[in-house]
C-alpha cells in the first residue's frame, strides 16, 4: 500500500459501482486516485454486489438487447414513474450519457449477457451483467488496480474537513499505515444512502422502521451524506422516499439480496394481519409495480403482510430462498400465521365471488378482473380454489434511500447558497434523489452510479489539475 500520508489528486469515498466508475475515470484522466472502502475486502462493493442489470438508452437491438429503447422512451418512463419529481436537465443528461455507458463499461472489463426470463420482462431495456453484480464489481476492481488506483479496505471515513465549500481532508476511523488524515485536491463522495441506519429511518417512519429489512449492505449508514449536509451541501429529495419491495419476512436483517424478493403478488392476493386485502394486486405489469409493495406493506399494521395463492400458480414465478407455507385449507393456512381463520376465509370467498371470467396472460394487462370488490384486482384475477393453498409472509425490504446531495451536470455538489463546491463531486445513491424524486424502474440505480461516477471522476481529475 502506498503512503496514505501523501496528498492525492482525487479521493473517492465508497467502494461500489459509482465509486469504481469515478476512480477509473479519474485515473484514466491522469489523476492519482485513492479509494476508501469502509467495508472489509470480502464485503466490498456495497449494494452493487446484489445487482443484476442496468437500464441504458439505445437506438437499435444489440447482441443482448431485443430492441431499441430510445432516449425519448427512457425519458417518458422516468417522467411517469417519478410523477414529474425529477430534475429534467440532469435526467436528460443522464439518459443521453447512458447510451455511451454500455460500451464504456465493457472497456473497463465488464461483460453482458441476455436477460433471464420469468421475472421482470426487461429483455429490451436492461443489460444484464454476466455473472451478476459481484462479477461486474470484480472486473471494475481489477481494472482499477491494473491502472494504478490505490484502494484501502476497512477504511471507514468518520469526518470531513470542509471550508467554504472546499474539501480539505477526510478522517479515518482507524489509522491505515499510520495515517488517519487523508488529503486530496478533489473529493468524489460515492458512499451510498442511509438505508442501513435504522435510527435515521426512524426519524421519518417512527418505530415501524424496526420492522424494516434492509436488502443490501449494512455499511451504507449515510455517515458521509450526513457530514456533507451538515457542512453546507444542499440537500435534494424527500427523506421518506426510497426504493422498497416486499421481501420474505424470514430474510436476514441485512444483505438478503435478490433471492428474498417475492414476485408472486400478481398471481394471488395480499392480506394484512387482519386478513384484509389493502391494494390492487393487478394494477399494472409487475416491472412497473414491484417497487411500490415495500411501502404498501410498511403502511400496514406491524408492517407485515401475506401473499396468498393456490397450487395452480405455484410454478409461475421465480422461486425464492424461502419455500411458501402450505396448507390443505384456507382456515389451516390462517392458523399457520395466527391470522383469524374466519376473516381469511371470508376475504378469499369474497375475492373468488368477484372474479369475472377472462383470458389469463400475466405479460399484458389482461381481462381477468374482479367486479364489485374493494379494492379491486384489475388484472390477472383468478379464483384461489385449488388446494393445497400457500402463503409467503412479507415485510418491507428497503433497497436504497433517495435523500441526497444536490449536484449539477458535472456531478459537482451545490452548496446551500446555490454556489458550486470548489472541489466536491458526488455519484450514485448519495445523489440519486436528483433524478429520482420518487418511484423507480428496474436498472436505474446502476445507470445513475455509472453515468455520474464516470462524469464525477473526469471532472474531479480536471479540477485537481487546475
Ligand atoms: C438486492 C438489491 C438488488 C439490486 N438490484 C439492482 C439492479 O439489478 N439494477 C440496478 O440498477 N440497481 C439495483 N439495486 C440498486 C443498486 O444496488 C444501487 O443503486 C447501486 O449499487 C448504488 O451504487 P453506489 O456505488 O452508489 O452504492 P453502493 O454500491 O451501495 O456502494 C456504497 C459504498 O460506500 C461504502 N461506504 C459507506 N459509508 C462509508 C464510509 N463512511 N466510509 C467509507 N466507505 C463507506 C460502502 O461500504 C459501499 O462500498 C439493487 C439493490 C439491492 C439492495
Short mmCIF file of C-alpha atoms and ligand atoms in Angstrom, two decimals:
data_model
loop_
_atom_site.label_atom_id
_atom_site.label_comp_id
_atom_site.label_asym_id
_atom_site.label_seq_id
_atom_site.Cartn_x
_atom_site.Cartn_y
_atom_site.Cartn_z
CA UNK A 1 0.00 0.00 0.00
CA UNK A 2 1.29 3.45 -0.88
CA UNK A 3 1.86 6.14 1.71
CA UNK A 4 -1.57 7.47 2.64
CA UNK A 5 0.10 10.50 4.17
CA UNK A 6 0.72 11.93 0.67
CA UNK A 7 -1.79 14.28 -0.93
CA UNK A 8 -3.81 12.57 -3.69
CA UNK A 9 -5.35 14.32 -6.67
CA UNK A 10 -8.71 12.60 -6.16
CA UNK A 11 -10.12 10.87 -3.10
CA UNK A 12 -13.10 8.58 -3.70
CA UNK A 13 -15.14 7.56 -0.65
CA UNK A 14 -17.12 4.34 -1.20
CA UNK A 15 -16.45 1.04 -2.90
CA UNK A 16 -19.49 0.27 -5.08
CA UNK A 17 -20.25 0.88 -8.74
CA UNK A 18 -20.32 4.68 -8.52
CA UNK A 19 -17.02 4.80 -6.64
CA UNK A 20 -15.23 2.44 -9.01
CA UNK A 21 -16.52 4.17 -12.15
CA UNK A 22 -15.35 7.50 -10.67
CA UNK A 23 -11.97 6.11 -9.65
CA UNK A 24 -11.29 4.52 -13.06
CA UNK A 25 -12.45 7.61 -14.90
CA UNK A 26 -10.31 9.93 -12.74
CA UNK A 27 -7.26 7.70 -13.14
CA UNK A 28 -7.74 7.47 -16.90
CA UNK A 29 -7.85 11.30 -16.89
CA UNK A 30 -4.37 11.31 -15.38
CA UNK A 31 -5.09 11.80 -11.66
CA UNK A 32 -3.58 9.96 -8.70
CA UNK A 33 -6.56 8.29 -7.04
CA UNK A 34 -7.27 6.74 -3.64
CA UNK A 35 -10.47 4.74 -2.94
CA UNK A 36 -11.52 4.38 0.70
CA UNK A 37 -13.97 1.47 1.09
CA UNK A 38 -15.46 1.28 4.60
CA UNK A 39 -16.23 -2.44 4.35
CA UNK A 40 -13.70 -5.26 4.69
CA UNK A 41 -12.42 -6.62 1.37
CA UNK A 42 -14.75 -9.63 1.33
CA UNK A 43 -17.81 -7.36 1.65
CA UNK A 44 -16.51 -4.68 -0.71
CA UNK A 45 -18.93 -3.17 -3.17
CA UNK A 46 -21.96 -2.14 -1.11
CA UNK A 47 -25.35 -2.70 -2.71
CA UNK A 48 -23.73 -3.08 -6.11
CA UNK A 49 -22.85 -6.68 -5.13
CA UNK A 50 -26.53 -7.58 -5.35
CA UNK A 51 -27.33 -6.04 -8.71
CA UNK A 52 -28.07 -7.83 -11.96
CA UNK A 53 -28.73 -5.22 -14.62
CA UNK A 54 -28.58 -1.64 -15.85
CA UNK A 55 -31.03 0.43 -17.91
CA UNK A 56 -29.50 2.40 -20.78
CA UNK A 57 -30.91 4.10 -23.86
CA UNK A 58 -30.02 2.52 -27.21
CA UNK A 59 -31.29 3.11 -30.75
CA UNK A 60 -31.27 -0.48 -32.02
CA UNK A 61 -31.28 -4.07 -30.86
CA UNK A 62 -27.86 -5.43 -29.83
CA UNK A 63 -26.36 -8.87 -29.13
CA UNK A 64 -28.07 -8.86 -25.75
CA UNK A 65 -30.96 -6.38 -26.08
CA UNK A 66 -34.04 -7.41 -28.06
CA UNK A 67 -34.95 -3.97 -29.46
CA UNK A 68 -34.41 -0.21 -29.29
CA UNK A 69 -35.04 1.86 -26.16
CA UNK A 70 -34.79 5.45 -27.28
CA UNK A 71 -33.82 8.47 -25.20
CA UNK A 72 -37.39 9.70 -25.57
CA UNK A 73 -38.90 6.44 -24.29
CA UNK A 74 -36.49 6.34 -21.34
CA UNK A 75 -37.41 9.95 -20.52
CA UNK A 76 -41.16 9.23 -20.86
CA UNK A 77 -40.77 6.27 -18.46
CA UNK A 78 -38.79 8.34 -15.96
CA UNK A 79 -41.26 11.20 -16.09
CA UNK A 80 -44.20 8.85 -15.48
CA UNK A 81 -42.66 6.80 -12.71
CA UNK A 82 -41.42 9.85 -10.78
CA UNK A 83 -44.67 11.74 -11.33
CA UNK A 84 -42.51 14.61 -12.65
CA UNK A 85 -40.37 14.70 -9.50
CA UNK A 86 -37.05 14.71 -11.30
CA UNK A 87 -34.52 17.34 -12.38
CA UNK A 88 -35.28 17.39 -16.09
CA UNK A 89 -31.93 18.78 -17.21
CA UNK A 90 -29.91 16.29 -15.16
CA UNK A 91 -32.17 13.35 -16.01
CA UNK A 92 -32.00 14.02 -19.74
CA UNK A 93 -28.24 14.48 -19.46
CA UNK A 94 -28.00 11.10 -17.70
CA UNK A 95 -30.16 9.39 -20.32
CA UNK A 96 -28.07 10.80 -23.16
CA UNK A 97 -24.83 9.72 -21.48
CA UNK A 98 -26.30 6.28 -20.74
CA UNK A 99 -26.09 5.45 -24.46
CA UNK A 100 -22.33 5.60 -24.26
CA UNK A 101 -22.02 3.86 -20.90
CA UNK A 102 -22.87 0.39 -22.20
CA UNK A 103 -19.69 0.39 -24.26
CA UNK A 104 -17.59 2.25 -21.69
CA UNK A 105 -18.36 -0.32 -19.02
CA UNK A 106 -17.23 -3.10 -21.39
CA UNK A 107 -13.96 -1.23 -21.93
CA UNK A 108 -13.49 -1.47 -18.16
CA UNK A 109 -13.72 -5.27 -18.29
CA UNK A 110 -17.43 -5.84 -17.57
CA UNK A 111 -19.32 -8.41 -19.68
CA UNK A 112 -23.02 -8.55 -20.57
CA UNK A 113 -25.49 -11.39 -21.04
CA UNK A 114 -29.08 -11.54 -22.36
CA UNK A 115 -31.85 -11.04 -19.82
CA UNK A 116 -33.22 -14.03 -17.92
CA UNK A 117 -36.87 -14.90 -18.49
CA UNK A 118 -39.54 -15.37 -15.87
CA UNK A 119 -39.09 -12.28 -13.79
CA UNK A 120 -39.29 -8.60 -14.75
CA UNK A 121 -39.51 -8.75 -18.59
CA UNK A 122 -36.52 -6.47 -19.16
CA UNK A 123 -35.02 -8.03 -22.30
CA UNK A 124 -35.39 -4.89 -24.41
CA UNK A 125 -34.48 -2.19 -21.91
CA UNK A 126 -31.91 -3.61 -19.49
CA UNK A 127 -28.46 -5.13 -19.98
CA UNK A 128 -27.59 -7.93 -17.54
CA UNK A 129 -24.11 -8.36 -16.05
CA UNK A 130 -22.56 -11.69 -16.97
CA UNK A 131 -22.11 -13.32 -13.56
CA UNK A 132 -24.15 -10.66 -11.73
CA UNK A 133 -23.13 -7.61 -9.70
CA UNK A 134 -20.22 -9.27 -7.95
CA UNK A 135 -18.62 -10.32 -11.21
CA UNK A 136 -19.17 -6.82 -12.53
CA UNK A 137 -17.50 -5.34 -9.45
CA UNK A 138 -14.60 -7.75 -9.58
CA UNK A 139 -13.93 -6.63 -13.14
CA UNK A 140 -14.01 -2.95 -12.12
CA UNK A 141 -11.71 -3.55 -9.13
CA UNK A 142 -9.27 -5.49 -11.30
CA UNK A 143 -9.16 -2.73 -13.90
CA UNK A 144 -8.79 -0.06 -11.21
CA UNK A 145 -5.84 -1.92 -9.69
CA UNK A 146 -4.21 -2.51 -13.06
CA UNK A 147 -4.26 1.16 -13.99
CA UNK A 148 -2.87 2.24 -10.62
CA UNK A 149 -5.83 3.27 -8.46
CA UNK A 150 -4.93 2.82 -4.78
CA UNK A 151 -7.59 1.03 -2.73
CA UNK A 152 -7.88 0.74 1.05
CA UNK A 153 -10.41 -1.57 2.74
CA UNK A 154 -11.78 -1.37 6.28
CA UNK A 155 -11.32 2.33 5.68
CA UNK A 156 -14.42 3.94 7.14
CA UNK A 157 -14.41 7.73 6.93
CA UNK A 158 -15.84 9.37 10.05
CA UNK A 159 -15.22 13.06 9.40
CA UNK A 160 -14.64 15.50 6.57
CA UNK A 161 -12.82 18.84 6.77
CA UNK A 162 -14.66 21.26 4.53
CA UNK A 163 -14.07 25.02 4.46
CA UNK A 164 -16.30 27.38 2.49
CA UNK A 165 -17.42 24.60 0.16
CA UNK A 166 -13.92 23.28 -0.33
CA UNK A 167 -12.88 19.77 0.70
CA UNK A 168 -9.57 19.66 2.60
CA UNK A 169 -9.28 16.20 4.15
CA UNK A 170 -11.07 13.07 5.39
CA UNK A 171 -10.58 11.37 8.74
CA UNK A 172 -10.39 7.59 9.02
CA UNK A 173 -11.99 5.71 11.91
CA UNK A 174 -8.75 3.80 12.41
CA UNK A 175 -5.28 4.60 11.07
CA UNK A 176 -4.04 2.79 7.95
CA UNK A 177 -0.25 2.62 7.61
CA UNK A 178 -0.05 5.26 10.34
CA UNK A 179 -2.31 7.75 8.52
CA UNK A 180 -5.71 8.93 9.77
CA UNK A 181 -5.97 12.25 7.93
CA UNK A 182 -6.30 11.78 4.16
CA UNK A 183 -5.72 14.83 1.95
CA UNK A 184 -6.73 15.28 -1.68
CA UNK A 185 -7.25 18.08 -4.18
CA UNK A 186 -10.75 16.86 -5.03
CA UNK A 187 -13.36 14.58 -3.45
CA UNK A 188 -15.84 12.18 -5.02
CA UNK A 189 -18.45 11.07 -2.47
CA UNK A 190 -19.92 7.71 -3.56
CA UNK A 191 -20.78 6.26 -0.16
CA UNK A 192 -24.41 5.25 -0.76
CA UNK A 193 -27.62 6.26 1.00
CA UNK A 194 -28.66 5.89 4.67
CA UNK A 195 -30.85 2.80 4.28
CA UNK A 196 -28.85 0.72 6.78
CA UNK A 197 -29.17 3.36 9.52
CA UNK A 198 -32.34 2.28 11.36
CA UNK A 199 -32.15 5.20 13.79
CA UNK A 200 -32.10 7.67 10.90
CA UNK A 201 -35.00 5.85 9.18
CA UNK A 202 -36.93 6.07 12.47
CA UNK A 203 -36.84 9.86 12.31
CA UNK A 204 -39.34 9.65 9.45
CA UNK A 205 -41.02 6.25 9.90
CA UNK A 206 -41.13 6.01 13.70
CA UNK A 207 -40.97 2.58 15.35
CA UNK A 208 -42.25 0.97 12.14
CA UNK A 209 -38.65 1.14 10.90
CA UNK A 210 -37.74 -1.54 13.44
CA UNK A 211 -39.68 -3.97 11.24
CA UNK A 212 -37.92 -2.97 8.02
CA UNK A 213 -35.44 -5.40 6.50
CA UNK A 214 -32.50 -3.91 4.59
CA UNK A 215 -31.88 -5.75 1.34
CA UNK A 216 -28.30 -4.65 0.92
CA UNK A 217 -25.10 -3.79 2.73
CA UNK A 218 -25.06 -2.90 6.44
CA UNK A 219 -22.26 -0.39 5.65
CA UNK A 220 -24.47 2.25 3.99
CA UNK A 221 -25.31 4.17 7.15
CA UNK A 222 -25.34 7.57 5.48
CA UNK A 223 -22.46 8.98 7.52
CA UNK A 224 -20.86 10.74 4.54
CA UNK A 225 -24.22 12.08 3.36
CA UNK A 226 -24.90 13.49 6.83
CA UNK A 227 -21.45 15.09 7.11
CA UNK A 228 -21.86 16.76 3.72
CA UNK A 229 -25.34 18.08 4.53
CA UNK A 230 -24.20 19.30 7.96
CA UNK A 231 -21.25 21.07 6.36
CA UNK A 232 -23.15 23.17 3.90
CA UNK A 233 -24.05 20.97 0.91
CA UNK A 234 -27.55 21.48 -0.44
CA UNK A 235 -29.86 18.51 0.05
CA UNK A 236 -32.19 17.08 -2.56
CA UNK A 237 -35.08 14.64 -2.27
CA UNK A 238 -37.70 13.61 0.24
CA UNK A 239 -36.16 11.65 3.16
CA UNK A 240 -39.14 9.26 3.25
CA UNK A 241 -38.77 8.31 -0.40
CA UNK A 242 -36.88 5.13 -1.12
CA UNK A 243 -36.90 2.02 -3.24
CA UNK A 244 -38.62 -0.67 -1.18
CA UNK A 245 -40.01 -4.04 -2.23
CA UNK A 246 -41.88 -6.82 -0.45
CA UNK A 247 -39.37 -9.41 0.74
CA UNK A 248 -39.74 -12.59 2.73
CA UNK A 249 -40.30 -11.88 6.43
CA UNK A 250 -37.81 -14.67 7.19
CA UNK A 251 -34.98 -12.82 5.42
CA UNK A 252 -31.98 -11.61 7.46
CA UNK A 253 -31.96 -8.02 8.75
CA UNK A 254 -29.26 -7.02 6.20
CA UNK A 255 -27.86 -8.25 2.89
CA UNK A 256 -30.59 -10.78 1.99
CA UNK A 257 -30.18 -9.67 -1.63
CA UNK A 258 -32.27 -10.61 -4.62
CA UNK A 259 -33.25 -14.14 -3.55
CA UNK A 260 -35.54 -12.87 -0.78
CA UNK A 261 -37.75 -10.76 -3.09
CA UNK A 262 -41.23 -12.05 -3.92
CA UNK A 263 -42.58 -11.71 -7.46
CA UNK A 264 -45.77 -13.72 -6.80
CA UNK A 265 -48.10 -10.83 -5.92
CA UNK A 266 -49.87 -10.72 -9.29
CA UNK A 267 -50.66 -14.45 -9.07
CA UNK A 268 -52.66 -14.22 -5.84
CA UNK A 269 -53.95 -11.76 -3.28
CA UNK A 270 -52.18 -9.92 -0.47
CA UNK A 271 -53.70 -9.52 3.01
CA UNK A 272 -52.58 -7.75 6.17
CA UNK A 273 -52.54 -9.15 9.71
CA UNK A 274 -56.32 -8.65 9.90
CA UNK A 275 -56.64 -10.93 6.85
CA UNK A 276 -57.88 -7.96 4.79
CA UNK A 277 -56.77 -7.05 1.29
CA UNK A 278 -55.45 -3.49 1.03
CA UNK A 279 -54.33 -2.80 -2.58
CA UNK A 280 -55.00 -3.79 -6.19
CA UNK A 281 -52.55 -6.65 -6.79
CA UNK A 282 -53.15 -6.38 -10.54
CA UNK A 283 -52.82 -2.63 -11.01
CA UNK A 284 -50.08 -2.72 -13.64
CA UNK A 285 -47.50 -5.10 -15.02
CA UNK A 286 -45.08 -6.26 -12.34
CA UNK A 287 -41.90 -4.44 -13.53
CA UNK A 288 -43.80 -1.19 -13.04
CA UNK A 289 -45.27 -2.11 -9.66
CA UNK A 290 -42.84 -4.34 -7.76
CA UNK A 291 -41.11 -1.34 -6.20
CA UNK A 292 -44.28 0.02 -4.53
CA UNK A 293 -45.00 -3.04 -2.41
CA UNK A 294 -42.39 -2.33 0.22
CA UNK A 295 -44.05 0.99 1.07
CA UNK A 296 -47.52 -0.58 0.92
CA UNK A 297 -46.52 -3.23 3.48
CA UNK A 298 -44.78 -0.55 5.57
CA UNK A 299 -48.16 1.19 5.91
CA UNK A 300 -49.90 -1.95 7.27
CA UNK A 301 -50.24 -2.76 10.99
CA UNK A 302 -47.00 -4.27 12.35
CA UNK A 303 -45.54 -3.91 8.82
CA UNK A 304 -46.44 -7.49 7.90
CA UNK A 305 -48.48 -8.93 5.03
CA UNK A 306 -49.13 -12.31 3.41
CA UNK A 307 -49.21 -13.26 -0.27
CA UNK A 308 -51.90 -15.94 -0.65
CA UNK A 309 -52.18 -18.21 -3.71
CA UNK A 310 -53.06 -21.76 -4.66
CA UNK A 311 -51.32 -24.73 -6.26
CA UNK A 312 -52.43 -23.78 -9.80
CA UNK A 313 -49.80 -20.96 -9.92
CA UNK A 314 -47.07 -22.47 -7.75
CA UNK A 315 -44.57 -22.73 -10.63
CA UNK A 316 -45.49 -19.47 -12.38
CA UNK A 317 -42.87 -17.22 -10.75
CA UNK A 318 -39.19 -17.40 -9.76
CA UNK A 319 -38.75 -19.37 -6.54
CA UNK A 320 -37.11 -17.52 -3.66
CA UNK A 321 -34.79 -18.66 -0.89
CA UNK A 322 -37.73 -19.45 1.37
CA UNK A 323 -40.41 -22.02 0.48
CA UNK A 324 -44.05 -20.97 0.75
CA UNK A 325 -46.02 -22.25 3.75
CA UNK A 326 -48.59 -24.83 2.58
CA UNK A 327 -51.93 -25.95 4.00
CA UNK A 328 -54.86 -28.11 2.90
CA UNK A 329 -57.45 -25.41 3.56
CA UNK A 330 -57.63 -21.64 3.90
CA UNK A 331 -58.50 -21.98 7.60
CA UNK A 332 -55.46 -24.17 8.21
CA UNK A 333 -53.27 -21.68 6.31
CA UNK A 334 -54.56 -18.86 8.51
CA UNK A 335 -53.64 -20.89 11.61
CA UNK A 336 -50.03 -21.15 10.47
CA UNK A 337 -49.68 -17.35 10.65
CA UNK A 338 -52.01 -16.66 13.60
CA UNK A 339 -54.43 -14.96 11.21
CA UNK A 340 -58.15 -15.04 12.03
CA UNK A 341 -59.37 -18.13 10.11
CA UNK A 342 -62.92 -16.88 9.55
CA UNK A 343 -61.65 -13.50 8.36
CA UNK A 344 -59.26 -15.06 5.83
CA UNK A 345 -61.94 -17.47 4.60
CA UNK A 346 -64.29 -14.53 4.04
CA UNK A 347 -61.64 -12.47 2.23
CA UNK A 348 -60.84 -15.35 -0.12
CA UNK A 349 -64.54 -16.19 -0.64
CA UNK A 350 -65.41 -12.53 -1.40
CA UNK A 351 -62.49 -12.34 -3.82
CA UNK A 352 -63.45 -15.60 -5.58
CA UNK A 353 -67.06 -14.46 -5.92
CA UNK A 354 -65.96 -11.19 -7.53
CA UNK A 355 -63.68 -12.77 -10.16
CA UNK A 356 -65.02 -12.37 -13.72
CA UNK A 357 -64.11 -14.84 -16.49
CA UNK A 358 -61.24 -13.81 -18.77
CA UNK A 359 -58.15 -15.00 -20.64
CA UNK A 360 -55.15 -15.02 -18.33
CA UNK A 361 -51.85 -13.56 -19.58
CA UNK A 362 -49.53 -12.04 -16.98
CA UNK A 363 -47.32 -10.41 -19.65
CA UNK A 364 -50.09 -7.99 -20.72
CA UNK A 365 -52.85 -6.09 -18.95
CA UNK A 366 -55.30 -8.97 -19.42
CA UNK A 367 -59.09 -9.02 -18.90
CA UNK A 368 -59.10 -11.21 -15.76
CA UNK A 369 -60.54 -8.85 -13.17
CA UNK A 370 -62.87 -8.56 -10.21
CA UNK A 371 -66.19 -6.74 -10.17
CA UNK A 372 -67.77 -5.04 -7.18
CA UNK A 373 -64.81 -5.63 -4.87
CA UNK A 374 -62.88 -3.02 -2.86
CA UNK A 375 -60.01 -2.77 -3.52
CA UNK A 376 -60.40 -4.36 -6.95
CA UNK A 377 -57.92 -6.66 -8.60
CA UNK A 378 -57.98 -5.14 -12.06
CA UNK A 379 -55.91 -7.76 -13.97
CA UNK A 380 -54.82 -11.38 -13.55
CA UNK A 381 -57.63 -12.13 -11.10
CA UNK A 382 -58.30 -15.86 -10.91
CA UNK A 383 -60.05 -17.80 -8.18
CA UNK A 384 -57.98 -19.20 -5.34
CA UNK A 385 -59.64 -22.59 -5.11
CA UNK A 386 -57.14 -25.39 -5.85
CA UNK A 387 -55.57 -26.88 -2.70
CA UNK A 388 -53.03 -27.04 -1.32
CA UNK A 389 -53.04 -23.32 -0.53
CA UNK A 390 -49.86 -21.33 0.01
CA UNK A 391 -48.65 -18.13 1.66
CA UNK A 392 -45.48 -16.10 1.90
CA UNK A 393 -45.12 -13.72 4.87
CA UNK A 394 -43.62 -10.42 3.63
CA UNK A 395 -42.08 -7.29 5.15
CA UNK A 396 -40.81 -4.02 3.69
CA UNK A 397 -37.38 -4.62 2.15
CA UNK A 398 -35.56 -1.30 1.84
CA UNK A 399 -33.24 -1.18 -1.17
CA UNK A 400 -31.95 2.38 -1.04
CA UNK A 401 -32.96 5.87 0.09
CA UNK A 402 -33.34 8.92 -2.16
CA UNK A 403 -32.32 11.82 0.10
CA UNK A 404 -29.05 13.12 -1.27
CA UNK A 405 -26.65 15.89 -2.17
CA UNK A 406 -27.66 18.25 -4.96
CA UNK A 407 -25.33 18.18 -7.96
CA UNK A 408 -25.06 19.86 -11.36
CA UNK A 409 -24.30 18.34 -14.77
CA UNK A 410 -20.64 17.97 -13.83
CA UNK A 411 -21.69 15.89 -10.78
CA UNK A 412 -20.33 18.80 -8.75
CA UNK A 413 -22.09 19.32 -5.42
CA UNK A 414 -24.01 22.56 -4.91
CA UNK A 415 -23.77 24.37 -1.60
CA UNK A 416 -26.76 25.68 0.35
CA UNK A 417 -26.16 29.18 -1.05
CA UNK A 418 -26.54 27.74 -4.57
CA UNK A 419 -22.84 28.06 -5.44
CA UNK A 420 -21.00 25.04 -6.86
CA UNK A 421 -18.49 23.48 -4.48
CA UNK A 422 -14.86 24.24 -5.27
CA UNK A 423 -13.78 20.59 -5.43
CA UNK A 424 -16.51 18.17 -4.26
CA UNK A 425 -18.38 15.76 -6.54
CA UNK A 426 -20.95 13.03 -5.87
CA UNK A 427 -22.16 9.92 -7.67
CA UNK A 428 -24.57 7.02 -7.13
CA UNK A 429 -27.11 6.51 -4.38
CA UNK A 430 -25.77 9.51 -2.46
CA UNK A 431 -27.16 11.80 -5.20
CA UNK A 432 -29.91 9.57 -6.65
CA UNK A 433 -32.59 11.99 -5.40
CA UNK A 434 -31.63 14.46 -8.14
CA UNK A 435 -33.07 12.06 -10.69
CA UNK A 436 -35.47 10.00 -8.56
CA UNK A 437 -37.82 12.23 -6.56
CA UNK A 438 -39.96 9.11 -6.11
CA UNK A 439 -40.75 5.85 -7.90
CA UNK A 440 -38.37 3.51 -9.69
CA UNK A 441 -37.89 1.43 -12.80
CA UNK A 442 -35.56 -1.54 -12.69
CA UNK A 443 -31.92 -0.80 -13.53
CA UNK A 444 -31.85 2.97 -12.96
CA UNK A 445 -29.74 2.73 -9.79
CA UNK A 446 -26.80 1.43 -11.76
CA UNK A 447 -27.33 3.96 -14.55
CA UNK A 448 -27.13 6.81 -12.02
CA UNK A 449 -23.95 5.36 -10.48
CA UNK A 450 -22.18 4.59 -13.75
CA UNK A 451 -23.05 7.79 -15.61
CA UNK A 452 -22.44 10.22 -12.76
CA UNK A 453 -19.48 8.16 -11.49
CA UNK A 454 -17.76 8.47 -14.83
CA UNK A 455 -18.53 12.20 -15.01
CA UNK A 456 -17.52 12.86 -11.39
CA UNK A 457 -14.16 11.11 -11.83
CA UNK A 458 -13.34 13.01 -15.00
CA UNK A 459 -14.37 16.38 -13.55
CA UNK A 460 -12.59 15.75 -10.24
CA UNK A 461 -9.39 14.90 -12.11
CA UNK A 462 -9.65 18.07 -14.15
CA UNK A 463 -10.44 20.07 -11.03
CA UNK A 464 -7.33 18.68 -9.32
CA UNK A 465 -5.15 19.72 -12.25
CA UNK A 466 -6.35 23.33 -12.22
C1 LIG B 1 -30.83 -6.62 -3.51
C2 LIG B 1 -30.57 -5.46 -4.42
C3 LIG B 1 -30.68 -5.63 -5.80
C4 LIG B 1 -30.47 -4.54 -6.65
N1 LIG B 1 -30.53 -4.75 -7.99
C5 LIG B 1 -30.29 -3.72 -8.84
C6 LIG B 1 -30.21 -3.93 -10.25
O1 LIG B 1 -30.28 -5.07 -10.75
N2 LIG B 1 -30.03 -2.83 -11.04
C7 LIG B 1 -29.89 -1.58 -10.52
O2 LIG B 1 -29.74 -0.62 -11.29
N3 LIG B 1 -29.89 -1.36 -9.19
C8 LIG B 1 -30.08 -2.41 -8.34
N4 LIG B 1 -30.03 -2.17 -6.99
C9 LIG B 1 -29.71 -0.81 -6.51
C10 LIG B 1 -28.18 -0.64 -6.66
O3 LIG B 1 -27.56 -1.57 -5.82
C11 LIG B 1 -27.70 0.74 -6.30
O4 LIG B 1 -28.43 1.73 -6.96
C12 LIG B 1 -26.21 0.90 -6.69
O5 LIG B 1 -25.46 -0.25 -6.40
C13 LIG B 1 -25.64 2.06 -5.95
O6 LIG B 1 -24.25 2.13 -6.19
P1 LIG B 1 -23.38 3.06 -5.25
O7 LIG B 1 -21.98 2.87 -5.68
O8 LIG B 1 -23.94 4.42 -5.19
O9 LIG B 1 -23.61 2.45 -3.77
P2 LIG B 1 -23.08 1.08 -3.15
O10 LIG B 1 -22.80 0.07 -4.18
O11 LIG B 1 -24.04 0.71 -2.07
O12 LIG B 1 -21.69 1.48 -2.50
C14 LIG B 1 -21.61 2.34 -1.38
C15 LIG B 1 -20.25 2.11 -0.76
O13 LIG B 1 -19.95 3.10 0.21
C16 LIG B 1 -19.26 2.48 1.27
N5 LIG B 1 -19.37 3.36 2.45
C17 LIG B 1 -20.49 3.74 3.10
N6 LIG B 1 -20.17 4.59 4.10
C18 LIG B 1 -18.83 4.73 4.07
C19 LIG B 1 -17.89 5.48 4.87
N7 LIG B 1 -18.30 6.25 5.90
N8 LIG B 1 -16.57 5.39 4.58
C20 LIG B 1 -16.13 4.62 3.52
N9 LIG B 1 -16.98 3.90 2.75
C21 LIG B 1 -18.29 3.96 3.03
C22 LIG B 1 -19.94 1.13 1.39
O14 LIG B 1 -19.16 0.19 2.10
C23 LIG B 1 -20.13 0.76 -0.07
O15 LIG B 1 -19.00 0.13 -0.60
C24 LIG B 1 -30.18 -3.26 -6.11
C25 LIG B 1 -30.04 -3.09 -4.74
C26 LIG B 1 -30.21 -4.18 -3.90
C27 LIG B 1 -30.03 -3.98 -2.42
#
